[in-house]
XYZ file of C-alpha atoms in Angstrom:
121
model
C 121.976 -27.230 -3.176
C 120.082 -29.617 -5.429
C 121.341 -30.455 -8.898
C 118.822 -30.960 -11.670
C 119.593 -32.987 -14.780
C 117.263 -33.034 -17.761
C 117.068 -35.847 -20.291
C 114.832 -37.095 -23.056
C 115.279 -34.335 -25.579
C 115.991 -35.008 -29.206
C 114.758 -34.712 -32.758
C 111.098 -35.446 -33.444
C 108.780 -34.871 -36.367
C 105.850 -32.505 -36.340
C 102.937 -34.170 -34.602
C 105.204 -36.460 -32.640
C 105.755 -36.876 -28.916
C 108.613 -36.704 -26.462
C 108.866 -37.262 -22.739
C 111.361 -35.150 -20.856
C 112.688 -36.164 -17.475
C 114.334 -34.137 -14.755
C 116.307 -35.999 -12.110
C 117.195 -34.238 -8.879
C 120.161 -35.000 -6.645
C 118.079 -34.518 -3.513
C 114.535 -34.373 -2.265
C 112.142 -32.199 -4.241
C 109.105 -33.003 -2.142
C 108.820 -29.448 -0.791
C 109.562 -27.691 -4.064
C 107.289 -26.370 -6.728
C 108.736 -27.825 -9.914
C 108.503 -26.241 -13.329
C 109.604 -26.521 -16.923
C 110.791 -23.568 -18.959
C 112.020 -23.348 -22.514
C 114.130 -21.024 -24.582
C 113.948 -20.893 -28.347
C 116.784 -19.437 -30.427
C 116.790 -15.661 -30.224
C 113.986 -15.582 -27.677
C 113.703 -15.146 -23.958
C 113.220 -18.088 -21.666
C 109.532 -18.726 -21.127
C 107.570 -20.649 -18.562
C 105.913 -23.836 -19.839
C 104.319 -25.553 -16.858
C 104.585 -26.004 -13.125
C 103.365 -28.432 -10.526
C 103.105 -27.561 -6.827
C 104.661 -29.584 -4.045
C 101.251 -30.469 -2.653
C 97.692 -29.425 -3.190
C 96.399 -27.673 -6.256
C 96.841 -28.733 -9.797
C 99.468 -28.071 -12.429
C 99.411 -24.936 -14.541
C 100.317 -24.600 -18.183
C 101.162 -21.863 -20.594
C 98.378 -21.317 -23.110
C 100.696 -22.364 -25.915
C 101.038 -25.910 -24.552
C 97.738 -26.421 -22.744
C 96.064 -29.614 -23.860
C 99.267 -30.957 -25.434
C 101.785 -31.089 -22.575
C 101.457 -32.790 -19.204
C 103.714 -32.210 -16.219
C 104.025 -34.845 -13.528
C 106.246 -35.580 -10.583
C 107.470 -38.573 -8.613
C 108.823 -37.339 -5.301
C 110.034 -40.771 -4.246
C 112.208 -40.980 -7.348
C 113.067 -37.261 -7.145
C 111.946 -36.788 -10.717
C 109.736 -34.496 -12.763
C 108.427 -35.258 -16.213
C 107.055 -33.358 -19.155
C 105.025 -35.369 -21.635
C 104.840 -33.434 -24.886
C 102.362 -34.451 -27.576
C 101.325 -32.988 -30.924
C 104.616 -31.160 -31.207
C 104.990 -28.261 -33.621
C 107.953 -26.309 -34.951
C 107.171 -23.651 -32.343
C 108.047 -26.139 -29.611
C 111.664 -26.273 -30.760
C 113.735 -24.989 -27.843
C 116.052 -25.896 -25.032
C 113.912 -27.118 -22.152
C 114.965 -26.395 -18.591
C 113.883 -27.963 -15.345
C 113.344 -25.531 -12.485
C 112.875 -25.973 -8.756
C 111.369 -23.278 -6.558
C 112.489 -23.606 -2.970
C 110.083 -21.991 -0.492
C 111.371 -19.374 1.989
C 110.386 -21.548 4.942
C 112.929 -24.074 3.757
C 115.711 -21.717 2.692
C 115.843 -18.155 3.979
C 114.522 -15.916 1.254
C 113.749 -18.856 -0.956
C 115.788 -19.781 -4.004
C 115.563 -21.507 -7.356
C 117.587 -24.249 -8.979
C 118.018 -24.780 -12.700
C 119.149 -27.668 -14.818
C 121.445 -27.325 -17.822
C 118.674 -27.947 -20.313
C 117.885 -30.477 -22.998
C 117.403 -29.659 -26.667
C 114.106 -30.444 -28.364
C 113.997 -30.014 -32.118
C 110.792 -30.501 -34.061
C 111.282 -31.037 -37.777
C 109.010 -31.455 -40.777
């Protein structure tokens, strides 16, 4: 079991930037890492993911060109740089780890508790 702890959320004005961090309690080198978000009254939605190795990150259309996901396996951390924030980005942001089936039978996922991002006028 790997615990994930998000940080870096807060209140920011429209057009501003925030950098979210996700710190893992163990190695994430073999995991695909992702960020999700959940706005009030809405379902949780995928924001971005970055594979363990090879290939590039993927982004939801709503954040493409504004958000950047990155990882530092040595520090067991994942980041989400968020620029040009809008009201629609207001949500709780969750860090997610996808554990491959070759590592854990059947594969599994880990979730953090989330960090609140509020974009105000």
